[in-house]
Coordinates of C-alpha atoms and ligand atoms in Angstrom, one line a residue:
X1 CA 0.0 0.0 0.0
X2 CA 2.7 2.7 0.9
X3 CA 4.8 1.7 -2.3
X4 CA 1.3 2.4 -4.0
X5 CA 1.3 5.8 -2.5
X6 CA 4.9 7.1 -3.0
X7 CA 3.8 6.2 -6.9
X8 CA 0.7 8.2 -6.8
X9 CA 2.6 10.8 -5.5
X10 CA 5.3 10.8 -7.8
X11 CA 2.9 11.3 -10.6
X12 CA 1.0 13.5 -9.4
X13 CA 4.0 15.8 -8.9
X14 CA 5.3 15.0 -12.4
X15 CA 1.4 15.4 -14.1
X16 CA 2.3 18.9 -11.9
X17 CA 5.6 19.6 -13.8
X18 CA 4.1 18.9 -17.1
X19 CA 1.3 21.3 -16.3
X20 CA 3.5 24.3 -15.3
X21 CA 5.8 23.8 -18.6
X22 CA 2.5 23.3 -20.4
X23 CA 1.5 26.6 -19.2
X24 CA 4.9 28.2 -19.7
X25 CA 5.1 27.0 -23.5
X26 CA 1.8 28.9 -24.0
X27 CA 2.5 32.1 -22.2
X28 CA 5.5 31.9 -24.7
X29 CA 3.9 31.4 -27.3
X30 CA 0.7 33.6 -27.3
X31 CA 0.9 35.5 -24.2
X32 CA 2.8 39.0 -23.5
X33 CA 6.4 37.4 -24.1
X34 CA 5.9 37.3 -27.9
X35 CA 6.2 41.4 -28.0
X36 CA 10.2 40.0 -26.8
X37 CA 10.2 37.8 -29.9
X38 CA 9.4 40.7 -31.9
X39 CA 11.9 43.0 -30.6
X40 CA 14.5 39.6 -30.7
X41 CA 14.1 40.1 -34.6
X42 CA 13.1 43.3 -34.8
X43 CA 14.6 46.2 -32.7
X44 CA 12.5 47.8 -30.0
X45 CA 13.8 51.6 -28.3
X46 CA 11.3 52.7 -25.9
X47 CA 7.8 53.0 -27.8
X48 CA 9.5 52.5 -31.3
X49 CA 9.6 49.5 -33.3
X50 CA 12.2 49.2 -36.1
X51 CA 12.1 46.5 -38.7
X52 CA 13.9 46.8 -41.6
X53 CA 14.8 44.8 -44.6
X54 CA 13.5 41.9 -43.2
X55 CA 12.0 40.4 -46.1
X56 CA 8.5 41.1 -43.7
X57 CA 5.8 40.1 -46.7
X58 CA 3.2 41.5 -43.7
X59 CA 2.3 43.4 -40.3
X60 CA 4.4 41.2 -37.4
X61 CA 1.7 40.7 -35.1
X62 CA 1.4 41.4 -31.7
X63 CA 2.8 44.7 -32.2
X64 CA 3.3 46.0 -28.1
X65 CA 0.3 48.3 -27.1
X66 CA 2.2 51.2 -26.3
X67 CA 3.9 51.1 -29.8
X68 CA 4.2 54.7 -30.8
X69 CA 6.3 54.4 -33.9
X70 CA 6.8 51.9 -36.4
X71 CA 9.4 51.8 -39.4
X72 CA 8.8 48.7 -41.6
X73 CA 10.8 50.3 -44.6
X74 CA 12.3 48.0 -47.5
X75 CA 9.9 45.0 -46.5
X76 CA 7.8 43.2 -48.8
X77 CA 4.3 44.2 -47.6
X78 CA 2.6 44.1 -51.1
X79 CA -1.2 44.8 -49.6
X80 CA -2.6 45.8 -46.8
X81 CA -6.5 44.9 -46.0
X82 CA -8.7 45.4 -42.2
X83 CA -6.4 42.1 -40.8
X84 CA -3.1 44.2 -40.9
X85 CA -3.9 46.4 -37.5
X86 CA -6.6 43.6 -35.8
X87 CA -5.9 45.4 -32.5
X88 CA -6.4 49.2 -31.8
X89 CA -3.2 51.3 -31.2
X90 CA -4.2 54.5 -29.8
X91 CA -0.6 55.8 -29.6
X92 CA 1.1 54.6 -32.7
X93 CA 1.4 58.2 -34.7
X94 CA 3.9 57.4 -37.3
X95 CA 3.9 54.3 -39.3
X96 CA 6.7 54.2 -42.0
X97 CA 6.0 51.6 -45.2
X98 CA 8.3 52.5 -47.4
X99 CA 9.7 50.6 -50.2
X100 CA 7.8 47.3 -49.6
X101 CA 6.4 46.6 -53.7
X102 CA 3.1 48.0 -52.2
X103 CA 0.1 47.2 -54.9
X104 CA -3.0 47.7 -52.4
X105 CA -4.7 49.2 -49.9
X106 CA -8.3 47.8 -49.1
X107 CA -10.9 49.7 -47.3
X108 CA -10.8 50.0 -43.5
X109 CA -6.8 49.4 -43.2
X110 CA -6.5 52.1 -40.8
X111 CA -9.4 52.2 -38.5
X112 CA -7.8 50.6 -35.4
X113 CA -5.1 53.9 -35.6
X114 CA -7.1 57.0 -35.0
X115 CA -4.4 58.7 -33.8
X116 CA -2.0 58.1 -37.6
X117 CA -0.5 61.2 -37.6
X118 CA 2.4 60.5 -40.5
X119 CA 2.1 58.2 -42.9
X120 CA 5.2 57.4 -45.2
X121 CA 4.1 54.6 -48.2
X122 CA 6.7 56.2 -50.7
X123 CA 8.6 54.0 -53.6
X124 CA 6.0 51.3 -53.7
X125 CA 3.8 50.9 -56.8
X126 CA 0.4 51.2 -55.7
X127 CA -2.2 50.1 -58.0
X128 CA -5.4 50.5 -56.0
X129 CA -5.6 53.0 -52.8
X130 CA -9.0 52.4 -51.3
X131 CA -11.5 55.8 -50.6
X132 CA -11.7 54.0 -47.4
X133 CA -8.9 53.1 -46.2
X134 CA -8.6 56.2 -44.1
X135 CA -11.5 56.4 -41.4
X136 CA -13.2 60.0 -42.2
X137 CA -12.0 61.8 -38.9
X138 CA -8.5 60.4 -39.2
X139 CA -5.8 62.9 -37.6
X140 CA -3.2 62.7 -40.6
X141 CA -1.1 65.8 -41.0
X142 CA 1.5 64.0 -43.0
X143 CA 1.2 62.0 -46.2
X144 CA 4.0 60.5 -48.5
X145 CA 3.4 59.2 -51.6
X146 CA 6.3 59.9 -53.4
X147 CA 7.4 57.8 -56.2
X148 CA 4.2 55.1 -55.2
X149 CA 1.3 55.9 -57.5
X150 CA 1.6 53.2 -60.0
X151 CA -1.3 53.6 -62.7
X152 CA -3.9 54.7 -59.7
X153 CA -6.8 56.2 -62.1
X154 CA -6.5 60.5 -61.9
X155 CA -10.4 60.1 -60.5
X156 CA -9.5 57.8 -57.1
X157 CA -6.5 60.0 -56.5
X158 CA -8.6 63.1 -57.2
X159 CA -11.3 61.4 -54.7
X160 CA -9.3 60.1 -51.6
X161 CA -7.8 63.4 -51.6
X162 CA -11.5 64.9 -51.7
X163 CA -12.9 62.5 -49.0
X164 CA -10.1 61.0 -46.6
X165 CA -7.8 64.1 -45.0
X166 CA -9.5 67.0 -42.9
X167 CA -5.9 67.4 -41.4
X168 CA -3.4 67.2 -43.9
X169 CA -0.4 69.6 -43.9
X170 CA 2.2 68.0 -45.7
X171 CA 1.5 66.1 -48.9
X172 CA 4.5 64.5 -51.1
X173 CA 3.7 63.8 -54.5
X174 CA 6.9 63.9 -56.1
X175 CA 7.7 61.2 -58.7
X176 CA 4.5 60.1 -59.9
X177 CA 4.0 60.9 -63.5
X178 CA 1.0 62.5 -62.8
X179 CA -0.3 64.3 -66.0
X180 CA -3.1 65.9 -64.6
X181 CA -3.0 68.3 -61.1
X182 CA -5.6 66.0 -58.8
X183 CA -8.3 67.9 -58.2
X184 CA -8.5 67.0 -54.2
X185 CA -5.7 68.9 -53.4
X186 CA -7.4 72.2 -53.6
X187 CA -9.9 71.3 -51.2
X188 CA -7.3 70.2 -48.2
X189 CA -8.2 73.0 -45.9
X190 CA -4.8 72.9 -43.7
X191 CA -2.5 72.1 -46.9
X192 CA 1.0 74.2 -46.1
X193 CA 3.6 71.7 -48.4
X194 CA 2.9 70.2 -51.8
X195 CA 6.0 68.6 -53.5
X196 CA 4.4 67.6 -56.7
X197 CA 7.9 67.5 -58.2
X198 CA 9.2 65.7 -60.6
X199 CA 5.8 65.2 -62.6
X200 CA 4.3 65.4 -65.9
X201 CA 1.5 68.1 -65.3
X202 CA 0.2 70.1 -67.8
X203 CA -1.5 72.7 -66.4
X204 CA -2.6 74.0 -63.4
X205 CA -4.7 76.7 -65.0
X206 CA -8.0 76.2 -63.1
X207 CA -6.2 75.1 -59.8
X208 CA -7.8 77.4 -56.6
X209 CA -6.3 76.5 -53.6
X210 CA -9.1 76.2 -50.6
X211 CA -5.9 76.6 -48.1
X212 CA -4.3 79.8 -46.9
X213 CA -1.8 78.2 -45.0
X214 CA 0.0 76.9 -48.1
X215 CA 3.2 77.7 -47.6
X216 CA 5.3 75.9 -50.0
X217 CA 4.6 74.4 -53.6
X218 CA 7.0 72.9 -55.9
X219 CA 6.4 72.8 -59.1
X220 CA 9.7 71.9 -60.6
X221 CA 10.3 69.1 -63.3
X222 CA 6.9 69.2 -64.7
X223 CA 5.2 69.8 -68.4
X224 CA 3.8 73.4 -67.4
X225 CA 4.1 75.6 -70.6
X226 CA 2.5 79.2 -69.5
X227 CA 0.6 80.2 -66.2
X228 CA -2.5 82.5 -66.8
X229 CA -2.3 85.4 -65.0
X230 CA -5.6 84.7 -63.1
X231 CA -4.1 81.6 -61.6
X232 CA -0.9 83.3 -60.4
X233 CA -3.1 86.6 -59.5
X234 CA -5.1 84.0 -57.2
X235 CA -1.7 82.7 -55.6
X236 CA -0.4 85.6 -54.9
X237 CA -3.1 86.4 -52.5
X238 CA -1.9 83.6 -50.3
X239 CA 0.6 84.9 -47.8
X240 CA 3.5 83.5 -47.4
X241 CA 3.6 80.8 -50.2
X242 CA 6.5 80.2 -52.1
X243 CA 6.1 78.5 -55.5
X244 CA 9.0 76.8 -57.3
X245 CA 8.9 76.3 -61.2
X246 CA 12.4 75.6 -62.6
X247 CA 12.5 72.9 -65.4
X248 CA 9.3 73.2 -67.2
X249 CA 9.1 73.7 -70.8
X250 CA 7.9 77.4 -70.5
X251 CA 6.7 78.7 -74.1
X252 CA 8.0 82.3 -74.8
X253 CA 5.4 83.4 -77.1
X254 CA 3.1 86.5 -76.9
X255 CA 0.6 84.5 -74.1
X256 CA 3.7 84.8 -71.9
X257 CA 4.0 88.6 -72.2
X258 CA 1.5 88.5 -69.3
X259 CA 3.1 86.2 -66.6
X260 CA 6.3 87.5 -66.9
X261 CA 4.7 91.3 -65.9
X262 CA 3.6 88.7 -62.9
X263 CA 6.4 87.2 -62.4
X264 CA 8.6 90.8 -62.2
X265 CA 5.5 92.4 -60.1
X266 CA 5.8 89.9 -57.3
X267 CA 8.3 87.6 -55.7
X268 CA 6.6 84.6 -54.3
X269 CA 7.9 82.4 -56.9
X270 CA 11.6 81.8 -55.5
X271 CA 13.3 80.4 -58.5
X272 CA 11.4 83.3 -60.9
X273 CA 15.6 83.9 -61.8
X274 CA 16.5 80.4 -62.8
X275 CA 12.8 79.7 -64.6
X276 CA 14.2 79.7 -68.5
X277 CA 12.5 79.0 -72.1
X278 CA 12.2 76.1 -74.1
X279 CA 10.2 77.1 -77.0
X280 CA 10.8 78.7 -79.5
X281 CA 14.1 77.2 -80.1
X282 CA 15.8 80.7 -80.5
X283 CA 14.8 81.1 -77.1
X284 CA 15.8 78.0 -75.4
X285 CA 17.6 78.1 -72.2
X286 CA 17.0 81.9 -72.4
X287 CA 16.3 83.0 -68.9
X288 CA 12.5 84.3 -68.8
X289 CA 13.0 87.1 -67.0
X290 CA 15.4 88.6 -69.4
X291 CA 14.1 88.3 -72.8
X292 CA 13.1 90.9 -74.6
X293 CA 9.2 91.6 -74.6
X294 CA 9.9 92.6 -78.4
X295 CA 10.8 88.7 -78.9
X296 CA 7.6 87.3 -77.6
X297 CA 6.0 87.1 -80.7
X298 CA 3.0 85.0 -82.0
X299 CA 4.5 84.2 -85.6
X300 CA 3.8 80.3 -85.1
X301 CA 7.9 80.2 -85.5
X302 CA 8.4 76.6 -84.2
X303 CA 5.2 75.1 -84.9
X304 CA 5.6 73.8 -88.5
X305 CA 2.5 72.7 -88.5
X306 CA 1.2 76.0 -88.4
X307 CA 3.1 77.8 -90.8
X308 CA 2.3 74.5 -93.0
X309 CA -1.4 75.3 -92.6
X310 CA -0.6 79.2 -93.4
X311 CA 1.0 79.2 -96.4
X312 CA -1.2 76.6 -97.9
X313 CA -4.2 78.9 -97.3
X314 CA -2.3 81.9 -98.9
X315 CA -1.2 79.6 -101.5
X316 CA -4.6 78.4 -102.6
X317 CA -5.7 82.6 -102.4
X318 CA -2.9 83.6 -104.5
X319 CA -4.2 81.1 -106.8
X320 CA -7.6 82.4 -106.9
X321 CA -6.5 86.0 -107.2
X322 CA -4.3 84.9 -110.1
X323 CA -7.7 83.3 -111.7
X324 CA -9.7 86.1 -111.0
X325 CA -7.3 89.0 -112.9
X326 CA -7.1 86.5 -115.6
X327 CA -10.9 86.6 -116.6
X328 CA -11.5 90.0 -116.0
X329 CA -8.7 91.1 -118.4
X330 CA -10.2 88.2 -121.0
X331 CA -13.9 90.1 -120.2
X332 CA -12.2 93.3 -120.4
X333 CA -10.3 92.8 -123.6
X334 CA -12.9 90.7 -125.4
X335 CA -12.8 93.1 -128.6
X336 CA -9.2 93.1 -128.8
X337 CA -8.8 89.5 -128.6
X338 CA -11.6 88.9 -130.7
X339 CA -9.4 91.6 -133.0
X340 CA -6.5 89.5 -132.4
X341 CA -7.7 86.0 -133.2
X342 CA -9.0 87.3 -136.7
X343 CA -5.2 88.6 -137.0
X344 CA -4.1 85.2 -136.6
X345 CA -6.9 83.7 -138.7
X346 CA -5.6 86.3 -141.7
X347 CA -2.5 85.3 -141.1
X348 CA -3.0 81.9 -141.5
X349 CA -4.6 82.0 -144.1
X350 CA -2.2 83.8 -145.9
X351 CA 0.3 81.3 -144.8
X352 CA -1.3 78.9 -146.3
X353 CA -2.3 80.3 -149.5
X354 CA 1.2 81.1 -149.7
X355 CA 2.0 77.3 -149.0
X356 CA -0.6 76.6 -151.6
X357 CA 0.8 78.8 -154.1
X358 CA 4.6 77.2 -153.3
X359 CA 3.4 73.9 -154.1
X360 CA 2.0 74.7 -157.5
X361 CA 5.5 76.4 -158.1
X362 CA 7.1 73.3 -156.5
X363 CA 4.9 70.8 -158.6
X364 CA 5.9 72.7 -161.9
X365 CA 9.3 70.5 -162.9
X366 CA 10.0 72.7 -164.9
X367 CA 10.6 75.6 -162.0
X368 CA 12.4 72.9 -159.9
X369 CA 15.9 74.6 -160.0
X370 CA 14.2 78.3 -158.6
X371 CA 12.5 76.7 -155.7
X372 CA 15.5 76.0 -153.3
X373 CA 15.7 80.3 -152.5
X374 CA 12.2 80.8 -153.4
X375 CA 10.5 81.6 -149.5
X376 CA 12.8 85.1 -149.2
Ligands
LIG401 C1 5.9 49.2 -23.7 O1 5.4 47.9 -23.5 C2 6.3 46.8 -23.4 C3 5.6 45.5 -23.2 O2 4.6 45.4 -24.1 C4 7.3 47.1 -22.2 O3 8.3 46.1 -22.2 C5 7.9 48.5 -22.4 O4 8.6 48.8 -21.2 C6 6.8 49.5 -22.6 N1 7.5 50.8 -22.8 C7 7.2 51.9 -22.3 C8 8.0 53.1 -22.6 O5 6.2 52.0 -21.5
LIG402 C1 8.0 39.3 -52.3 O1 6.8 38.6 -52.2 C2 6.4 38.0 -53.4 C3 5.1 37.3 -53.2 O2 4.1 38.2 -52.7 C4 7.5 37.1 -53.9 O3 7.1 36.5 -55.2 C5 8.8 37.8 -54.0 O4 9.8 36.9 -54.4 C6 9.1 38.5 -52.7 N1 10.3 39.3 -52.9 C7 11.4 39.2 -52.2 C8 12.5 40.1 -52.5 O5 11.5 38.3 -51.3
LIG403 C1 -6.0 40.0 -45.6 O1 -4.9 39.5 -46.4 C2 -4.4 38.3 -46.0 C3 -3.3 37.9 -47.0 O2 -2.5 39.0 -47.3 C4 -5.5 37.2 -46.1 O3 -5.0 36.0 -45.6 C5 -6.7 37.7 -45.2 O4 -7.8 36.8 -45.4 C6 -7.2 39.1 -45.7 N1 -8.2 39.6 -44.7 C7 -9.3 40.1 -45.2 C8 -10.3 40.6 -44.1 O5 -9.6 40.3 -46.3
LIG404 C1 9.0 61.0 -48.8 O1 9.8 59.9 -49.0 C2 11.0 60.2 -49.8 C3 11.7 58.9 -50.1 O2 11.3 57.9 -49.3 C4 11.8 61.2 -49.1 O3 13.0 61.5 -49.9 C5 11.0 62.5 -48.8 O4 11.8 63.4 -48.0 C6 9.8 62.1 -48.0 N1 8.9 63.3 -47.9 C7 8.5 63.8 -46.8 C8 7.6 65.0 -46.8 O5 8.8 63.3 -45.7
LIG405 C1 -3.4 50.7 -65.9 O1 -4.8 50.8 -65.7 C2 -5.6 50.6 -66.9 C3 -7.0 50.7 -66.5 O2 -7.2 51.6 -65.4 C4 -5.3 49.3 -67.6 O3 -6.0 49.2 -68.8 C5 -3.8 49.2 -67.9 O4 -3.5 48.0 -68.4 C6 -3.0 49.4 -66.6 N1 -1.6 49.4 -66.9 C7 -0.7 48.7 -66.2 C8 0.7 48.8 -66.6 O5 -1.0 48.0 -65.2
LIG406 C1 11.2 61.1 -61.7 O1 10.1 60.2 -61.5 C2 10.2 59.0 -62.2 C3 9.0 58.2 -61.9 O2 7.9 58.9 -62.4 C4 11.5 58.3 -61.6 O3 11.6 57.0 -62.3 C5 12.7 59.1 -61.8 O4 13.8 58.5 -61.2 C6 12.5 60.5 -61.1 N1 13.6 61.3 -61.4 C7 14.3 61.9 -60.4 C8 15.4 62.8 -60.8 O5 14.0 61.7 -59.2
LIG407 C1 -11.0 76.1 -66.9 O1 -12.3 76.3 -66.6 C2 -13.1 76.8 -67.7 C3 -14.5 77.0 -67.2 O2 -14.6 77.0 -65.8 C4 -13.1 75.8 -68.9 O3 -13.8 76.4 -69.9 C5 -11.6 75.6 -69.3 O4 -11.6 74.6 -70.3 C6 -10.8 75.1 -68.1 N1 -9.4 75.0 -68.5 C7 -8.7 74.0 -68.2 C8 -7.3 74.0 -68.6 O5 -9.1 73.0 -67.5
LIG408 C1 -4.2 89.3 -67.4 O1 -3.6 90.0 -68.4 C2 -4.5 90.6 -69.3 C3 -3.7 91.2 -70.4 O2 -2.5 91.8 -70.0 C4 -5.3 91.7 -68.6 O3 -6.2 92.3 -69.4 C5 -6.0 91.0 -67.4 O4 -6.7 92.0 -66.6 C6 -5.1 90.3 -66.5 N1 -5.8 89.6 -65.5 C7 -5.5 89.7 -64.2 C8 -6.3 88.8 -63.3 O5 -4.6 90.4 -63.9
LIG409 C1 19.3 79.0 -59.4 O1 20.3 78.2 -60.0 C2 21.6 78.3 -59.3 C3 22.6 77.5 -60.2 O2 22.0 76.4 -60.7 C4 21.5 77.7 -57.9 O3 22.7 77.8 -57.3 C5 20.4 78.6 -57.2 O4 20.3 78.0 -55.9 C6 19.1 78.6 -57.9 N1 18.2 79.5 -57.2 C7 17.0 79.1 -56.8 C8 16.2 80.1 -56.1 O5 16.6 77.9 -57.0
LIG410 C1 9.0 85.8 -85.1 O1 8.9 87.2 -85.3 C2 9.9 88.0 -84.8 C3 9.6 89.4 -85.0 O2 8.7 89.6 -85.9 C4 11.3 87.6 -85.4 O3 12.3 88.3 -84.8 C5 11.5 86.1 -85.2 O4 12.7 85.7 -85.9 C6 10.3 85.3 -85.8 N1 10.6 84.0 -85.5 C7 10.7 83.1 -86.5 C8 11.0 81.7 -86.1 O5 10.5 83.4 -87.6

């Protein structure tokens, strides 16, 4: 019986052991450790979280509650959807996702961070951006897209612009390719820097910007040919922007006559000095600023198209003109060319009786040896 015992109590000690371990290996894996395991590959300083280059292909989970910051840059994070933040962080204020081959961003991404405050999703190649993404009363300020919108349609980026930023304050679209200026960005209320650098814009010709906080817009590297004066008349009332517009293909014809009376009146463009031509070629690399008012003509020199198109219109009126003088001075000179034709007529006619009368000489044989000298 006590052998019995000393067994029983043996096991039940051991079943004890096993129990505690059991427990251990579960606190390990699920419980608060794991935060450890994500600073052991990650590296954890205070509140911030830094895991780059880790070949991460999405969100490490748990991240710690108190998480503040978090730099997941050069990961391979392709798309983000509502699983990637399960839990809410109401600290974490700066999340940094750049260079992970980004393609998408689903709806509701976002909502378990209301207190996002910088958002950095530069060099990736988006492909969708969700309206949604972004809850509607979402505390951004800071928003880089740089170099990330990869064939994203004009009307979405022109929408979550519209819809998704009450906030925003500083907005990087450098690097995009963006042919058109998105329409959303003139409703951001706080906006005070655009870098839309680096672009292929067109024209910003009907561009009113809703903010008067804007303090710095950089226009440089894009496709900008002229600036109506009405456009720079309406930025000129913002105080204390500065605009920059080096490297566009400015045209110097006579259209530019009035920004450049702008562009000398005021001095919130800061790069007005460096800001050359491109068009006409005479004028390229010319400084804008400098060249003679006398020179910005509208001739159409440099458009051979144009001067194509003119000179076969004059060339078909010349024509007509031509055509015109030639019947009225037939009309007019009917009797003398009626005159003249009988003339001719007369003379022919004598011609010929003179021919005639030739060939009865000729046909004589017997006048044969006269006939050689006989037409003087
Ligand atoms: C944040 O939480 C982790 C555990 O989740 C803890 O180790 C760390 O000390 C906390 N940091 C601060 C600054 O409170
Ligand atoms: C990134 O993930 C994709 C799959 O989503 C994979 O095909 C690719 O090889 C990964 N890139 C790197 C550098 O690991
Ligand atoms: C989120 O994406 C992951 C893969 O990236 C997928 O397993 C998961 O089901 C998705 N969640 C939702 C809610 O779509
Ligand atoms: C956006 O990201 C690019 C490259 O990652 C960086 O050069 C640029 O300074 C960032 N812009 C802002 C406003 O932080
Ligand atoms: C870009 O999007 C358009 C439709 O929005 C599609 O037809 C085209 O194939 C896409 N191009 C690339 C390179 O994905
Ligand atoms: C300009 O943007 C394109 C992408 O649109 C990029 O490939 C190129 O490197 C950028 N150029 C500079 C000088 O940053
Ligand atoms: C600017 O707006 C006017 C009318 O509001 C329109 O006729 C014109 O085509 C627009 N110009 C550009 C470049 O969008
Ligand atoms: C723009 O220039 C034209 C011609 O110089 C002038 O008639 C017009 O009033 C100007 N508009 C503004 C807003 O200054
Ligand atoms: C104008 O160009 C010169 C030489 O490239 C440069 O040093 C200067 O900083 C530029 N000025 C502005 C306002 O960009
Ligand atoms: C355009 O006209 C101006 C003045 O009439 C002249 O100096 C200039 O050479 C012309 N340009 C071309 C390309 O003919």
């Amino acid at each position: 019986g006590r052998n019995v015992g000393v067994l029983q109590e043996f096991q039940r000690k051991r079943a004890h052991r096993l129990l505690i371990l059991c427990v251990l290996l579960f606190l390990s894996c699920f419980g608060p450790v794991s935060s450890l395991d994500l600073c052991d590959e990650c590296h954890c300083k205070s509140t911030t979280v830094t895991c780059l280059h880790k070949n991460l292909m999405s969100i490490p989970q748990p991240l710690p509650a108190n998480i503040t910051t978090l730099f997941l840059t050069g990961n391979n994070i392709s798309h983000l959807n509502e699983s990637s933040f399960p839990v809410r962080l109401e600290q974490l204020t700066e999340l940094y996702l750049s260079g992970n081959q980004m393609e998408q961003v689903d709806r509701g991404v976002f909502n378990n961070l209301p207190n996002l405050h910088s958002l950095d999703l530069s060099n990736n190649r988006i492909l969708s951006f969700s309206r949604d993404a972004i809850p509607e009363n979402n505390k951004l300020r800071v928003l880089n897209l740089s170099q990330s919108l990869y064939n994203v349609s004009y009307t979405d980026i022109s929408n979550l612009l519209k819809h998704s930023f009450p906030k925003l304050s500083n907005l990087d679209l450098s690097n995009n390719d963006l042919k058109l200026f998105p329409d959303g960005i003139s409703s951001l209320s706080d906006l005070a820097t655009l870098d839309m650098r680096n672009n292929s814009v067109v024209s910003i010709n009907n561009v009113t910007f809703r903010s008067q906080v804007l303090q710095r817009l950089d226009l440089r590297d894009n496709a900008l040919k002229d600036i109506p004066n009405g456009t720079l008349a309406d930025l000129s009332q913002i105080p204390g922007l500065w605009m920059y517009l080096t490297d566009n293909p400015w045209y110097c014809d006579c259209k530019m006559k009035d920004m450049v009376i702008w562009l000398q009146k005021f001095d919130f463009v800061a790069d007005k000095a460096n800001m050359t031509c491109f068009e006409p070629s005479e004028l390229r690399n010319a400084p804008l600023l400098q060249v003679d008012q006398t020179k910005l003509q509208c001739n159409y020199s440099g458009n051979m198209k144009g001067v194509m198109e003119t000179s076969y219109v004059f060339l078909g009126m010349v024509l007509a003109l031509i055509g015109v003088i030639f019947l009225l001075v037939l009309y007019l000179n009917r009797k003398g060319i009626k005159r003249w034709m009988y003339n001719i007529r007369d003379a022919c006619r004598d011609h010929m009786e003179g021919y005639h009368y030739r060939y009865e000489i000729n046909s004589d044989p017997r006048l044969a040896n006269l006939s050689l000298n006989s037409d003087v």
